[in-house]
Amino acid sequence: MGSITNMKLSSEHDIAKIFNSYVAAGAIGTAWELGLLDEVRTQKAVDIDEFAANHNLDLASTRALVSALATSDILQRQGGAALPGRLLEEAYRTKSLFHWLALGSGSLFARMQYVIRNENREGKFYSRDSAAIAYACRDANTQFIDPVFLDALKSSGENFTSVVDLGSGSGERIMQVLDRYPESTGLGIDIAGPAIEVARSDAVKRGYGGRINFLVGDARKLDYRDEFAKVDLLTSFLMGHDFWPREKCVSSLQRLRKAFPSVKRFFICDTVRILTNDPRSRHAVQEDDVPIFTLGFEFGHALMDVKLPTVEDWEGVFKDGGWVCVKQHHMLPPSLTVLFELVPRDADAINSVRIELLLELWRLVNKDIKIQVVQA
């Protein structure tokens, strides 16, 4: 009888944790946006009532916010103070992912029972908070993606002079490249006119006005323009799945190759499918061992009727699209995100010669080390 009782209590406890974690996910994003997480990390003990008063927050709701975070060991409560919990640092590192899920995409999941029905999946059948998603994505880029991208730029060995960022948003990516290459110029292309205006204004305020321009355009349907002639670096971040399905992706890649005749590198970065709808991927995960972000990202995009490619799907389009992938850079989290480093197919022979020369130099320096070259 005792073991049955314990099992019942354990099950009830586990279910309660699931219920409470739903609230805690939104609380992490909220506490970050309000500045509470930063203040606790800095001060180690924050008076809850004082924090609410200083930030013009409802007192009862602020106390409840701390309780929500305490249930998941993000914070601890000691009297009237909020202290760091066991999981504060990891929650802070992944805060943007919780913000994306609970605040940016909350309205999508809250209407799950409606969106999943076929009779409702026409026209504009879902909504999300685009401002909250943009807020989360900026931090996710800084935390997880930017270091990998900047390192890949450096290791490419190229001295880029002109960059185009597809889906440029705030223009932050272009500014990073311009900082790395002081003589370079940049062009941002985004389908959203309002985003372009904000980015243009921000670029001027930050002193990039003479080096950056922006234009409204659909990255999937670009044709050659005179200002594309000398572009040697092309980038696309977290929008690659919009190129799909396969036929459209191949067509878009071909158009981009023709539109940018002088490009030396094309970096495509996107989160790939590893869990839902039988991914058939060497990177697939099982449902009892799912990393952070994966389920929310893949389920959310399924609800929105967006097809997410696997790594293998991507690998299968580059050749037909006119490109060769010379390197993959993997990031986890968010989920499995891959930075594909592409060169034009017609540049493949040149790159092969360059690689062979480097390998030969390596052999001369390290005569006792055997190197096996595997041709893709």
mmCIF file of N, CA and C in Angstrom, residues 23-68:
data_model
loop_
_atom_site.group_PDB
_atom_site.id
_atom_site.type_symbol
_atom_site.label_atom_id
_atom_site.label_comp_id
_atom_site.label_asym_id
_atom_site.label_seq_id
_atom_site.Cartn_x
_atom_site.Cartn_y
_atom_site.Cartn_z
ATOM 1 N N VAL A 23 3.554 28.131 -16.440
ATOM 2 C CA VAL A 23 3.533 29.499 -15.911
ATOM 3 C C VAL A 23 4.955 30.042 -15.789
ATOM 4 N N ALA A 24 5.868 29.185 -15.352
ATOM 5 C CA ALA A 24 7.250 29.627 -15.146
ATOM 6 C C ALA A 24 7.914 30.047 -16.450
ATOM 7 N N ALA A 25 7.566 29.395 -17.561
ATOM 8 C CA ALA A 25 8.167 29.751 -18.852
ATOM 9 C C ALA A 25 7.879 31.205 -19.202
ATOM 10 N N GLY A 26 6.626 31.610 -19.043
ATOM 11 C CA GLY A 26 6.276 33.004 -19.291
ATOM 12 C C GLY A 26 6.890 33.935 -18.265
ATOM 13 N N ALA A 27 7.044 33.436 -17.034
ATOM 14 C CA ALA A 27 7.621 34.260 -15.975
ATOM 15 C C ALA A 27 9.096 34.552 -16.239
ATOM 16 N N ILE A 28 9.814 33.599 -16.826
ATOM 17 C CA ILE A 28 11.229 33.832 -17.149
ATOM 18 C C ILE A 28 11.354 34.964 -18.162
ATOM 19 N N GLY A 29 10.562 34.882 -19.238
ATOM 20 C CA GLY A 29 10.600 35.937 -20.248
ATOM 21 C C GLY A 29 10.203 37.287 -19.687
ATOM 22 N N THR A 30 9.186 37.296 -18.833
ATOM 23 C CA THR A 30 8.708 38.548 -18.242
ATOM 24 C C THR A 30 9.740 39.146 -17.291
ATOM 25 N N ALA A 31 10.307 38.304 -16.430
ATOM 26 C CA ALA A 31 11.295 38.791 -15.461
ATOM 27 C C ALA A 31 12.536 39.336 -16.161
ATOM 28 N N TRP A 32 12.884 38.741 -17.281
ATOM 29 C CA TRP A 32 14.009 39.261 -18.070
ATOM 30 C C TRP A 32 13.663 40.627 -18.651
ATOM 31 N N GLU A 33 12.501 40.739 -19.281
ATOM 32 C CA GLU A 33 12.121 41.997 -19.922
ATOM 33 C C GLU A 33 11.960 43.118 -18.899
ATOM 34 N N LEU A 34 11.505 42.779 -17.698
ATOM 35 C CA LEU A 34 11.331 43.789 -16.652
ATOM 36 C C LEU A 34 12.644 44.163 -15.970
ATOM 37 N N GLY A 35 13.676 43.353 -16.163
ATOM 38 C CA GLY A 35 14.962 43.635 -15.541
ATOM 39 C C GLY A 35 15.192 42.932 -14.224
ATOM 40 N N LEU A 36 14.238 42.100 -13.795
ATOM 41 C CA LEU A 36 14.371 41.437 -12.498
ATOM 42 C C LEU A 36 15.506 40.412 -12.500
ATOM 43 N N LEU A 37 15.627 39.638 -13.564
ATOM 44 C CA LEU A 37 16.694 38.634 -13.607
ATOM 45 C C LEU A 37 18.064 39.295 -13.526
ATOM 46 N N ASP A 38 18.249 40.378 -14.262
ATOM 47 C CA ASP A 38 19.535 41.084 -14.231
ATOM 48 C C ASP A 38 19.823 41.642 -12.845
ATOM 49 N N GLU A 39 18.795 42.183 -12.214
ATOM 50 C CA GLU A 39 19.000 42.801 -10.906
ATOM 51 C C GLU A 39 19.356 41.757 -9.857
ATOM 52 N N VAL A 40 18.706 40.597 -9.900
ATOM 53 C CA VAL A 40 19.024 39.533 -8.949
ATOM 54 C C VAL A 40 20.438 39.012 -9.191
ATOM 55 N N ARG A 41 20.831 38.875 -10.445
ATOM 56 C CA ARG A 41 22.183 38.399 -10.752
ATOM 57 C C ARG A 41 23.235 39.395 -10.267
ATOM 58 N N THR A 42 22.911 40.677 -10.330
ATOM 59 C CA THR A 42 23.873 41.712 -9.948
ATOM 60 C C THR A 42 23.922 41.912 -8.438
ATOM 61 N N GLN A 43 22.742 42.024 -7.829
ATOM 62 C CA GLN A 43 22.672 42.390 -6.415
ATOM 63 C C GLN A 43 22.598 41.194 -5.480
ATOM 64 N N LYS A 44 22.238 40.027 -6.023
ATOM 65 C CA LYS A 44 22.114 38.777 -5.262
ATOM 66 C C LYS A 44 20.893 38.739 -4.352
ATOM 67 N N ALA A 45 20.426 39.859 -3.873
ATOM 68 C CA ALA A 45 19.201 39.913 -3.074
ATOM 69 C C ALA A 45 18.448 41.185 -3.447
ATOM 70 N N VAL A 46 17.214 41.018 -3.935
ATOM 71 C CA VAL A 46 16.414 42.151 -4.398
ATOM 72 C C VAL A 46 15.125 42.201 -3.593
ATOM 73 N N ASP A 47 14.863 43.347 -2.978
ATOM 74 C CA ASP A 47 13.609 43.541 -2.257
ATOM 75 C C ASP A 47 12.463 43.565 -3.268
ATOM 76 N N ILE A 48 11.548 42.619 -3.145
ATOM 77 C CA ILE A 48 10.492 42.443 -4.143
ATOM 78 C C ILE A 48 9.561 43.646 -4.191
ATOM 79 N N ASP A 49 9.129 44.107 -3.023
ATOM 80 C CA ASP A 49 8.201 45.235 -2.983
ATOM 81 C C ASP A 49 8.854 46.506 -3.523
ATOM 82 N N GLU A 50 10.118 46.682 -3.197
ATOM 83 C CA GLU A 50 10.839 47.863 -3.673
ATOM 84 C C GLU A 50 11.018 47.809 -5.192
ATOM 85 N N PHE A 51 11.306 46.626 -5.708
ATOM 86 C CA PHE A 51 11.453 46.473 -7.156
ATOM 87 C C PHE A 51 10.148 46.820 -7.862
ATOM 88 N N ALA A 52 9.041 46.344 -7.311
ATOM 89 C CA ALA A 52 7.738 46.636 -7.914
ATOM 90 C C ALA A 52 7.459 48.134 -7.908
ATOM 91 N N ALA A 53 7.766 48.792 -6.802
ATOM 92 C CA ALA A 53 7.522 50.234 -6.704
ATOM 93 C C ALA A 53 8.412 51.016 -7.667
ATOM 94 N N ASN A 54 9.673 50.626 -7.759
ATOM 95 C CA ASN A 54 10.615 51.341 -8.630
ATOM 96 C C ASN A 54 10.277 51.215 -10.109
ATOM 97 N N HIS A 55 9.596 50.129 -10.476
ATOM 98 C CA HIS A 55 9.287 49.885 -11.887
ATOM 99 C C HIS A 55 7.801 50.047 -12.198
ATOM 100 N N ASN A 56 7.063 50.615 -11.242
ATOM 101 C CA ASN A 56 5.629 50.857 -11.434
ATOM 102 C C ASN A 56 4.890 49.573 -11.816
ATOM 103 N N LEU A 57 5.125 48.521 -11.019
ATOM 104 C CA LEU A 57 4.501 47.224 -11.260
ATOM 105 C C LEU A 57 3.459 46.933 -10.192
ATOM 106 N N ASP A 58 2.448 46.195 -10.570
ATOM 107 C CA ASP A 58 1.453 45.754 -9.598
ATOM 108 C C ASP A 58 2.135 44.865 -8.559
ATOM 109 N N LEU A 59 1.952 45.187 -7.280
ATOM 110 C CA LEU A 59 2.686 44.509 -6.216
ATOM 111 C C LEU A 59 2.312 43.033 -6.110
ATOM 112 N N ALA A 60 1.016 42.744 -6.073
ATOM 113 C CA ALA A 60 0.586 41.349 -5.931
ATOM 114 C C ALA A 60 1.076 40.499 -7.101
ATOM 115 N N SER A 61 1.022 41.064 -8.288
ATOM 116 C CA SER A 61 1.473 40.324 -9.474
ATOM 117 C C SER A 61 2.985 40.109 -9.455
ATOM 118 N N THR A 62 3.725 41.085 -8.956
ATOM 119 C CA THR A 62 5.181 40.948 -8.882
ATOM 120 C C THR A 62 5.569 39.872 -7.878
ATOM 121 N N ARG A 63 4.887 39.854 -6.745
ATOM 122 C CA ARG A 63 5.151 38.793 -5.767
ATOM 123 C C ARG A 63 4.832 37.420 -6.359
ATOM 124 N N ALA A 64 3.735 37.341 -7.103
ATOM 125 C CA ALA A 64 3.363 36.072 -7.737
ATOM 126 C C ALA A 64 4.374 35.669 -8.807
ATOM 127 N N LEU A 65 4.932 36.656 -9.498
ATOM 128 C CA LEU A 65 5.964 36.383 -10.500
ATOM 129 C C LEU A 65 7.166 35.706 -9.854
ATOM 130 N N VAL A 66 7.578 36.208 -8.699
ATOM 131 C CA VAL A 66 8.693 35.601 -7.975
ATOM 132 C C VAL A 66 8.334 34.189 -7.530
ATOM 133 N N SER A 67 7.102 33.984 -7.082
ATOM 134 C CA SER A 67 6.664 32.641 -6.692
ATOM 135 C C SER A 67 6.735 31.678 -7.868
ATOM 136 N N ALA A 68 6.318 32.144 -9.041
ATOM 137 C CA ALA A 68 6.365 31.294 -10.237
ATOM 138 C C ALA A 68 7.797 30.876 -10.544
#
